[in-house]
């Protein structure tokens, strides 16, 4: 086992974790430093952590900004095990959660409007970022415990299964936020592209918000699941005849695809003034013809996770509508195999690590 060292003037203690040492190496057991609590900090003993495709992109440096060693994981649910002296909203024993961010400047216009994901100074990501207190890298949820500022910690509503709640912290909020922002609801025809971790949450939310939901998938084996999860219709996107039936009919399409694909094929399906919003973040740029946008005054947009207040709202929405993620639980020792399966679209529909397995 290696130990991940970090130089900092802030007191830290070592905890167990899984890290990749560079873009080519597998994740393996390590020790990482966690800071001792500041007055406004909350410490969680991590129970469950979802496996997002963003973890894989960053472990393999596909986005070209990874800091090594890297401890991924930003879909975290755990029990509060300590609180700083100024913490008001959490007590030891509470079930709590942390998503993709742990800090931001707090004073720019975006932060003031609860959009820390769009912080002018750049927010501090749960992992692969720089901790403002220690100056050392942040480490994510593939670990025993985590310390974060109270204002970035979420309450897990009663009645939600903690393991199946973990993916809501990224896959959930990333699909909920754009559907709310573009006011998706009854009377709208809404497409969701890709039935993966994000896409399956997008289908559930769009359905719960009252839209007519169409899933686009490349996987014939997911047609029945797509319907079971809430899609009114499922289209095999590789079949041009099926795609042609939907030309000029969509109000809104949410693209959740992790790899190269043709955006023009989806822009063509939008009505006049319709919007294609991208949340999937493939490694490579994707080509867009201007003539996919100009004739129908169409919009191509992006969206990044959601605000902290909005994430809490999404969790309450899930409790009210009985929505959680479809999960396959894994031991941390199986994480490298899980990444290979994720690349083959062989997961229904989110891997969740049971962190008890760190001690096996
Ligand atoms: P995932 O579980 O691997 O799902 C991706 C889905 O994309 C697959 O299930 C598959 O669906 C489809 N797909 C994969 N390869 C494809 C290809 N070559 N052509 C067409 N479709 C393909 O990944 P995820 O965790 O949901 O993440 C999806 C993407 O969103 C990733 O790039 C991730 O980094 C990004 N992300 C963005 C944000 C944000 O804030 N914007 C937040 C989290 C994640 P079918 O089998 O149904 O075709
Ligand atoms: Zn994620």
Short mmCIF file of C-alpha atoms and ligand atoms in Angstrom, two decimals:
data_model
loop_
_atom_site.label_atom_id
_atom_site.label_comp_id
_atom_site.label_asym_id
_atom_site.label_seq_id
_atom_site.Cartn_x
_atom_site.Cartn_y
_atom_site.Cartn_z
CA UNK A 1 0.00 0.00 0.00
CA UNK A 2 1.24 3.52 -0.82
CA UNK A 3 0.68 6.59 1.31
CA UNK A 4 -0.45 9.77 -0.37
CA UNK A 5 1.53 12.55 1.27
CA UNK A 6 0.67 16.24 1.20
CA UNK A 7 2.43 19.26 2.64
CA UNK A 8 0.17 21.53 4.67
CA UNK A 9 0.30 23.71 7.78
CA UNK A 10 -3.19 22.53 8.74
CA UNK A 11 -3.38 19.49 11.02
CA UNK A 12 -4.47 16.34 9.20
CA UNK A 13 -5.02 12.68 9.92
CA UNK A 14 -4.60 9.72 7.57
CA UNK A 15 -7.57 7.69 6.39
CA UNK A 16 -7.99 4.76 4.00
CA UNK A 17 -8.81 5.45 0.35
CA UNK A 18 -8.41 4.21 -3.23
CA UNK A 19 -6.32 6.32 -5.61
CA UNK A 20 -4.83 6.27 -9.10
CA UNK A 21 -1.20 7.41 -9.19
CA UNK A 22 -1.26 8.44 -12.88
CA UNK A 23 -3.46 8.30 -15.98
CA UNK A 24 -2.37 4.77 -16.85
CA UNK A 25 -2.50 3.05 -13.48
CA UNK A 26 -5.35 1.18 -11.82
CA UNK A 27 -6.94 2.45 -8.63
CA UNK A 28 -5.37 0.89 -5.53
CA UNK A 29 -5.44 1.20 -1.74
CA UNK A 30 -3.69 4.19 -0.22
CA UNK A 31 -3.81 6.51 2.80
CA UNK A 32 -4.83 10.15 2.36
CA UNK A 33 -4.79 13.14 4.72
CA UNK A 34 -8.09 14.64 5.88
CA UNK A 35 -7.94 18.02 7.61
CA UNK A 36 -8.89 18.38 11.26
CA UNK A 37 -12.17 20.24 11.52
CA UNK A 38 -12.48 24.02 11.27
CA UNK A 39 -15.39 25.63 13.14
CA UNK A 40 -17.73 25.37 10.13
CA UNK A 41 -16.69 21.87 9.05
CA UNK A 42 -18.67 18.63 9.05
CA UNK A 43 -17.01 15.21 8.95
CA UNK A 44 -18.79 12.25 7.34
CA UNK A 45 -17.91 8.60 7.74
CA UNK A 46 -18.64 7.54 4.17
CA UNK A 47 -21.13 4.70 3.71
CA UNK A 48 -21.72 4.78 -0.05
CA UNK A 49 -20.21 6.49 -3.08
CA UNK A 50 -21.58 6.39 -6.62
CA UNK A 51 -19.29 5.80 -9.61
CA UNK A 52 -19.79 8.63 -12.12
CA UNK A 53 -18.38 8.52 -15.64
CA UNK A 54 -16.64 11.80 -14.70
CA UNK A 55 -14.57 9.73 -12.24
CA UNK A 56 -13.32 7.61 -15.12
CA UNK A 57 -12.70 10.63 -17.39
CA UNK A 58 -10.58 12.26 -14.67
CA UNK A 59 -8.74 9.15 -13.45
CA UNK A 60 -7.59 8.66 -17.06
CA UNK A 61 -6.93 12.41 -17.58
CA UNK A 62 -9.30 12.57 -20.54
CA UNK A 63 -10.16 16.19 -19.68
CA UNK A 64 -6.46 17.10 -19.33
CA UNK A 65 -6.57 18.70 -15.87
CA UNK A 66 -6.11 15.79 -13.49
CA UNK A 67 -3.91 16.12 -10.39
CA UNK A 68 -2.29 12.88 -9.20
CA UNK A 69 -2.66 10.95 -7.05
CA UNK A 70 -6.40 11.22 -7.61
CA UNK A 71 -9.08 9.85 -5.28
CA UNK A 72 -12.36 10.11 -7.23
CA UNK A 73 -15.94 10.05 -5.96
CA UNK A 74 -18.49 12.88 -5.78
CA UNK A 75 -21.71 11.03 -5.02
CA UNK A 76 -21.22 10.63 -1.30
CA UNK A 77 -23.61 9.54 1.46
CA UNK A 78 -22.43 9.04 5.02
CA UNK A 79 -23.05 9.52 8.73
CA UNK A 80 -21.94 12.69 10.41
CA UNK A 81 -19.14 11.64 12.78
CA UNK A 82 -17.93 15.07 13.99
CA UNK A 83 -18.94 18.72 13.67
CA UNK A 84 -17.03 21.98 14.17
CA UNK A 85 -18.01 24.37 16.97
CA UNK A 86 -19.99 26.73 14.69
CA UNK A 87 -21.96 24.05 12.82
CA UNK A 88 -25.71 24.54 13.24
CA UNK A 89 -27.51 22.32 10.76
CA UNK A 90 -25.87 18.93 11.43
CA UNK A 91 -25.24 16.78 14.48
CA UNK A 92 -23.30 13.56 15.00
CA UNK A 93 -25.33 10.60 13.70
CA UNK A 94 -27.21 12.47 10.94
CA UNK A 95 -27.37 10.91 7.48
CA UNK A 96 -25.77 13.47 5.16
CA UNK A 97 -24.41 13.82 1.65
CA UNK A 98 -21.78 15.63 -0.41
CA UNK A 99 -21.85 16.13 -4.18
CA UNK A 100 -19.36 17.51 -6.65
CA UNK A 101 -18.32 20.73 -4.84
CA UNK A 102 -16.95 21.50 -1.37
CA UNK A 103 -16.24 25.26 -1.56
CA UNK A 104 -16.47 28.38 -3.72
CA UNK A 105 -15.66 32.10 -3.39
CA UNK A 106 -19.09 32.85 -1.87
CA UNK A 107 -19.10 36.49 -3.03
CA UNK A 108 -19.36 36.54 -6.85
CA UNK A 109 -22.79 37.02 -8.47
CA UNK A 110 -23.13 33.29 -9.23
CA UNK A 111 -22.27 32.22 -5.67
CA UNK A 112 -24.71 34.81 -4.26
CA UNK A 113 -27.48 33.33 -6.38
CA UNK A 114 -26.65 29.76 -5.24
CA UNK A 115 -24.85 28.82 -8.41
CA UNK A 116 -21.46 27.85 -6.91
CA UNK A 117 -21.01 25.53 -9.88
CA UNK A 118 -20.59 28.68 -11.98
CA UNK A 119 -18.41 30.56 -9.43
CA UNK A 120 -16.35 33.28 -11.17
CA UNK A 121 -13.25 32.16 -9.26
CA UNK A 122 -13.92 28.49 -10.02
CA UNK A 123 -15.41 26.32 -7.29
CA UNK A 124 -13.44 23.79 -5.26
CA UNK A 125 -14.36 20.36 -6.55
CA UNK A 126 -14.79 17.45 -4.15
CA UNK A 127 -11.74 15.89 -5.79
CA UNK A 128 -9.12 16.91 -8.35
CA UNK A 129 -9.12 20.50 -7.03
CA UNK A 130 -7.16 22.51 -4.46
CA UNK A 131 -8.35 22.67 -0.83
CA UNK A 132 -8.43 26.38 0.15
CA UNK A 133 -7.45 25.60 3.74
CA UNK A 134 -4.55 23.25 3.15
CA UNK A 135 -3.44 24.18 -0.38
CA UNK A 136 -3.27 20.45 -1.09
CA UNK A 137 -5.42 18.42 -3.50
CA UNK A 138 -8.98 17.56 -2.58
CA UNK A 139 -9.78 13.86 -2.39
CA UNK A 140 -13.18 12.33 -3.10
CA UNK A 141 -15.51 9.69 -1.81
CA UNK A 142 -13.62 6.47 -2.60
CA UNK A 143 -12.44 6.81 0.99
CA UNK A 144 -13.26 6.19 4.62
CA UNK A 145 -14.27 9.73 5.58
CA UNK A 146 -14.39 13.30 4.32
CA UNK A 147 -14.39 16.78 5.86
CA UNK A 148 -16.27 19.65 4.19
CA UNK A 149 -17.72 23.05 4.92
CA UNK A 150 -21.25 22.84 6.36
CA UNK A 151 -22.73 24.96 3.57
CA UNK A 152 -21.76 22.29 1.00
CA UNK A 153 -23.23 19.36 2.97
CA UNK A 154 -26.77 18.12 2.24
CA UNK A 155 -29.41 16.49 4.42
CA UNK A 156 -30.64 13.07 3.25
CA UNK A 157 -34.43 13.06 3.67
CA UNK A 158 -36.03 10.30 5.78
CA UNK A 159 -37.21 7.34 3.76
CA UNK A 160 -34.64 7.51 0.94
CA UNK A 161 -32.44 4.42 0.70
CA UNK A 162 -28.92 5.75 1.44
CA UNK A 163 -27.09 3.63 -1.17
CA UNK A 164 -29.55 4.44 -3.97
CA UNK A 165 -29.47 8.11 -2.90
CA UNK A 166 -25.72 8.49 -3.45
CA UNK A 167 -25.99 8.87 -7.28
CA UNK A 168 -28.52 11.67 -6.82
CA UNK A 169 -25.65 13.89 -5.65
CA UNK A 170 -24.27 14.13 -9.20
CA UNK A 171 -26.34 12.15 -11.72
CA UNK A 172 -29.53 13.33 -10.02
CA UNK A 173 -28.84 17.04 -9.72
CA UNK A 174 -27.14 17.25 -13.14
CA UNK A 175 -30.36 16.13 -14.83
CA UNK A 176 -32.84 17.78 -12.44
CA UNK A 177 -31.27 21.25 -12.73
CA UNK A 178 -31.55 21.72 -16.53
CA UNK A 179 -35.04 20.22 -16.63
CA UNK A 180 -36.09 22.84 -14.03
CA UNK A 181 -34.14 25.68 -15.66
CA UNK A 182 -35.77 25.08 -19.06
CA UNK A 183 -39.14 24.67 -17.26
CA UNK A 184 -39.90 21.19 -18.52
CA UNK A 185 -43.42 20.06 -17.64
CA UNK A 186 -46.82 18.97 -18.88
CA UNK A 187 -47.38 19.57 -22.58
CA UNK A 188 -43.66 19.32 -23.43
CA UNK A 189 -42.07 16.65 -25.58
CA UNK A 190 -38.70 15.96 -23.97
CA UNK A 191 -35.87 13.74 -25.18
CA UNK A 192 -33.18 12.15 -23.04
CA UNK A 193 -30.13 10.82 -24.90
CA UNK A 194 -28.24 7.86 -23.38
CA UNK A 195 -29.58 5.55 -20.67
CA UNK A 196 -26.61 5.64 -18.31
CA UNK A 197 -26.21 6.99 -14.79
CA UNK A 198 -27.33 10.50 -15.76
CA UNK A 199 -29.79 9.49 -18.46
CA UNK A 200 -31.82 7.12 -16.30
CA UNK A 201 -32.27 9.91 -13.73
CA UNK A 202 -33.22 12.32 -16.53
CA UNK A 203 -35.94 9.92 -17.69
CA UNK A 204 -37.33 9.57 -14.15
CA UNK A 205 -37.32 13.33 -13.48
CA UNK A 206 -38.77 14.38 -16.84
CA UNK A 207 -41.58 11.86 -16.33
CA UNK A 208 -42.24 13.03 -12.76
CA UNK A 209 -42.35 16.65 -14.01
CA UNK A 210 -45.20 15.70 -16.37
CA UNK A 211 -43.48 15.77 -19.78
CA UNK A 212 -43.92 13.34 -22.65
CA UNK A 213 -40.58 11.53 -22.45
CA UNK A 214 -38.65 9.93 -25.31
CA UNK A 215 -35.45 8.03 -24.58
CA UNK A 216 -32.76 7.78 -27.27
CA UNK A 217 -30.47 4.80 -26.81
CA UNK A 218 -27.82 2.99 -28.80
CA UNK A 219 -28.50 -0.21 -26.82
CA UNK A 220 -31.39 -2.42 -27.99
CA UNK A 221 -31.17 -4.25 -24.66
CA UNK A 222 -32.27 -1.11 -22.79
CA UNK A 223 -35.62 -0.58 -24.57
CA UNK A 224 -37.77 -2.32 -21.95
CA UNK A 225 -35.87 -0.73 -19.04
CA UNK A 226 -36.30 2.69 -20.64
CA UNK A 227 -40.07 2.22 -20.58
CA UNK A 228 -40.07 0.77 -17.07
CA UNK A 229 -38.08 3.76 -15.82
CA UNK A 230 -40.57 6.24 -17.27
CA UNK A 231 -40.05 6.81 -21.00
CA UNK A 232 -43.27 6.93 -23.05
CA UNK A 233 -41.28 6.04 -26.16
CA UNK A 234 -37.81 4.61 -26.80
CA UNK A 235 -35.94 5.32 -30.03
CA UNK A 236 -32.91 3.35 -31.23
CA UNK A 237 -30.74 6.27 -32.28
CA UNK A 238 -28.75 4.19 -34.77
CA UNK A 239 -31.92 3.57 -36.81
CA UNK A 240 -32.42 6.54 -39.21
CA UNK A 241 -36.06 5.61 -39.94
CA UNK A 242 -36.93 5.76 -36.22
CA UNK A 243 -35.10 9.08 -35.85
CA UNK A 244 -36.85 10.56 -38.94
CA UNK A 245 -40.27 10.11 -37.32
CA UNK A 246 -39.37 12.72 -34.69
CA UNK A 247 -37.95 15.54 -36.88
CA UNK A 248 -39.05 19.04 -35.70
CA UNK A 249 -41.10 17.77 -32.73
CA UNK A 250 -39.11 18.26 -29.49
CA UNK A 251 -39.32 21.20 -27.10
CA UNK A 252 -36.22 20.12 -25.23
CA UNK A 253 -33.56 17.39 -25.42
CA UNK A 254 -31.07 16.53 -22.66
CA UNK A 255 -27.88 14.92 -23.96
CA UNK A 256 -26.23 12.65 -21.37
CA UNK A 257 -23.71 10.86 -23.61
CA UNK A 258 -20.11 10.29 -22.49
CA UNK A 259 -18.52 9.58 -25.90
CA UNK A 260 -18.34 10.97 -29.47
CA UNK A 261 -21.74 11.20 -31.18
CA UNK A 262 -23.58 13.34 -33.74
CA UNK A 263 -25.26 16.38 -32.15
CA UNK A 264 -26.72 17.47 -35.50
CA UNK A 265 -28.93 14.36 -35.48
CA UNK A 266 -30.62 15.66 -32.29
CA UNK A 267 -30.75 19.35 -33.28
CA UNK A 268 -32.76 18.21 -36.30
CA UNK A 269 -35.39 16.75 -33.96
CA UNK A 270 -36.04 20.06 -32.14
CA UNK A 271 -39.06 22.22 -32.94
CA UNK A 272 -38.53 25.88 -33.83
CA UNK A 273 -36.99 27.58 -30.75
CA UNK A 274 -36.27 24.22 -29.11
CA UNK A 275 -33.15 23.64 -26.97
CA UNK A 276 -30.60 20.83 -26.93
CA UNK A 277 -28.81 20.95 -23.57
CA UNK A 278 -25.57 19.07 -23.17
CA UNK A 279 -24.58 17.57 -19.84
CA UNK A 280 -22.45 14.69 -21.15
CA UNK A 281 -18.78 15.66 -21.43
CA UNK A 282 -16.93 13.51 -24.00
CA UNK A 283 -13.17 13.80 -24.18
CA UNK A 284 -13.23 15.28 -27.73
CA UNK A 285 -14.95 18.37 -29.22
CA UNK A 286 -18.14 17.54 -31.17
CA UNK A 287 -18.88 19.15 -34.56
CA UNK A 288 -22.03 21.24 -35.01
CA UNK A 289 -23.25 22.49 -38.38
CA UNK A 290 -24.53 26.08 -38.20
CA UNK A 291 -27.36 24.90 -40.43
CA UNK A 292 -28.54 22.67 -37.61
CA UNK A 293 -29.25 25.84 -35.60
CA UNK A 294 -30.09 28.67 -37.99
CA UNK A 295 -33.21 27.47 -39.84
CA UNK A 296 -35.28 26.80 -36.71
CA UNK A 297 -33.72 29.45 -34.40
CA UNK A 298 -32.59 26.52 -32.26
CA UNK A 299 -30.43 26.69 -29.13
CA UNK A 300 -27.51 24.54 -28.09
CA UNK A 301 -26.74 24.89 -24.37
CA UNK A 302 -24.74 23.33 -21.55
CA UNK A 303 -25.45 22.79 -17.87
CA UNK A 304 -23.27 21.89 -14.89
CA UNK A 305 -24.63 19.98 -11.86
CA UNK A 306 -26.81 22.36 -9.76
CA UNK A 307 -26.67 24.71 -6.79
CA UNK A 308 -26.56 23.49 -3.21
CA UNK A 309 -30.06 24.74 -2.34
CA UNK A 310 -31.27 23.24 -5.59
CA UNK A 311 -29.61 19.91 -4.72
CA UNK A 312 -31.47 19.87 -1.40
CA UNK A 313 -34.69 20.69 -3.29
CA UNK A 314 -33.96 17.78 -5.69
CA UNK A 315 -33.49 15.39 -2.73
CA UNK A 316 -36.85 16.50 -1.28
CA UNK A 317 -38.43 16.06 -4.75
CA UNK A 318 -37.03 12.50 -4.80
CA UNK A 319 -38.44 11.75 -1.34
CA UNK A 320 -41.85 13.10 -2.39
CA UNK A 321 -41.96 11.23 -5.73
CA UNK A 322 -40.26 8.07 -4.48
CA UNK A 323 -37.32 8.46 -6.87
CA UNK A 324 -33.85 7.00 -6.36
CA UNK A 325 -31.16 5.62 -8.67
CA UNK A 326 -31.10 2.04 -10.00
CA UNK A 327 -27.89 0.68 -8.57
CA UNK A 328 -25.47 -2.24 -8.56
CA UNK A 329 -23.49 -2.33 -5.32
CA UNK A 330 -19.79 -3.17 -5.56
CA UNK A 331 -16.83 -3.62 -3.25
CA UNK A 332 -14.05 -1.06 -3.67
CA UNK A 333 -11.71 -3.87 -4.76
CA UNK A 334 -13.90 -4.26 -7.88
CA UNK A 335 -13.62 -0.63 -8.96
CA UNK A 336 -11.22 -1.22 -11.87
CA UNK A 337 -13.48 -3.92 -13.33
CA UNK A 338 -16.44 -1.58 -12.81
CA UNK A 339 -14.71 1.10 -14.94
CA UNK A 340 -14.24 -1.40 -17.79
CA UNK A 341 -17.91 -2.39 -17.52
CA UNK A 342 -18.96 1.29 -17.51
CA UNK A 343 -17.14 1.76 -20.82
CA UNK A 344 -19.08 -1.20 -22.26
CA UNK A 345 -22.40 0.24 -21.02
CA UNK A 346 -22.70 -2.82 -18.82
CA UNK A 347 -24.28 -1.28 -15.72
CA UNK A 348 -27.92 -0.91 -14.71
CA UNK A 349 -27.61 2.01 -14.13
CA UNK A 350 -25.09 3.20 -11.53
CA UNK A 351 -22.36 1.38 -9.63
CA UNK A 352 -22.30 2.31 -5.96
CA UNK A 353 -19.33 1.43 -3.77
CA UNK A 354 -20.10 0.04 -0.32
CA UNK A 355 -17.29 1.67 1.67
CA UNK A 356 -17.44 -1.04 4.33
CA UNK A 357 -15.39 -3.01 1.80
CA UNK A 358 -12.41 -0.68 2.36
CA UNK A 359 -11.76 -2.57 5.59
CA UNK A 360 -11.94 -6.07 4.06
P1 LIG B 1 -22.61 6.48 -18.25
O1 LIG B 1 -23.34 5.89 -17.11
O2 LIG B 1 -21.43 5.78 -18.81
O3 LIG B 1 -23.69 6.75 -19.40
C1 LIG B 1 -23.35 7.25 -20.66
C2 LIG B 1 -24.35 6.71 -21.70
O4 LIG B 1 -24.04 7.31 -22.94
C3 LIG B 1 -24.28 5.23 -21.95
O5 LIG B 1 -25.03 4.49 -21.04
C4 LIG B 1 -24.83 5.12 -23.35
O6 LIG B 1 -26.25 5.07 -23.33
C5 LIG B 1 -24.41 6.41 -23.99
N1 LIG B 1 -23.23 6.20 -24.83
C6 LIG B 1 -22.01 5.75 -24.45
N2 LIG B 1 -21.17 5.70 -25.49
C7 LIG B 1 -21.86 6.17 -26.54
C8 LIG B 1 -21.54 6.39 -27.91
N3 LIG B 1 -20.31 6.11 -28.39
N4 LIG B 1 -22.50 6.89 -28.73
C9 LIG B 1 -23.70 7.17 -28.25
N5 LIG B 1 -24.10 6.96 -26.97
C10 LIG B 1 -23.17 6.47 -26.14
O7 LIG B 1 -22.09 7.96 -17.88
P2 LIG B 1 -22.72 9.02 -16.84
O8 LIG B 1 -22.08 8.82 -15.52
O9 LIG B 1 -24.18 9.03 -16.98
O10 LIG B 1 -22.08 10.37 -17.43
C11 LIG B 1 -22.44 10.80 -18.73
C12 LIG B 1 -21.58 11.98 -19.13
O11 LIG B 1 -21.97 13.12 -18.35
C13 LIG B 1 -20.08 11.80 -18.85
O12 LIG B 1 -19.35 12.37 -19.93
C14 LIG B 1 -19.87 12.59 -17.57
O13 LIG B 1 -18.56 13.02 -17.41
C15 LIG B 1 -20.82 13.73 -17.79
N6 LIG B 1 -21.23 14.46 -16.55
C16 LIG B 1 -21.48 15.79 -16.67
C17 LIG B 1 -21.94 16.51 -15.58
C18 LIG B 1 -22.28 17.95 -15.71
O14 LIG B 1 -22.35 18.66 -14.68
N7 LIG B 1 -22.53 18.45 -16.90
C19 LIG B 1 -22.12 15.85 -14.35
C20 LIG B 1 -21.87 14.48 -14.29
C21 LIG B 1 -21.45 13.78 -15.40
P3 LIG B 1 -27.09 4.06 -24.29
O15 LIG B 1 -26.54 2.69 -24.01
O16 LIG B 1 -28.48 4.24 -23.82
O17 LIG B 1 -26.87 4.54 -25.68
ZN1 LIG B 2 -20.50 13.01 -11.54
#
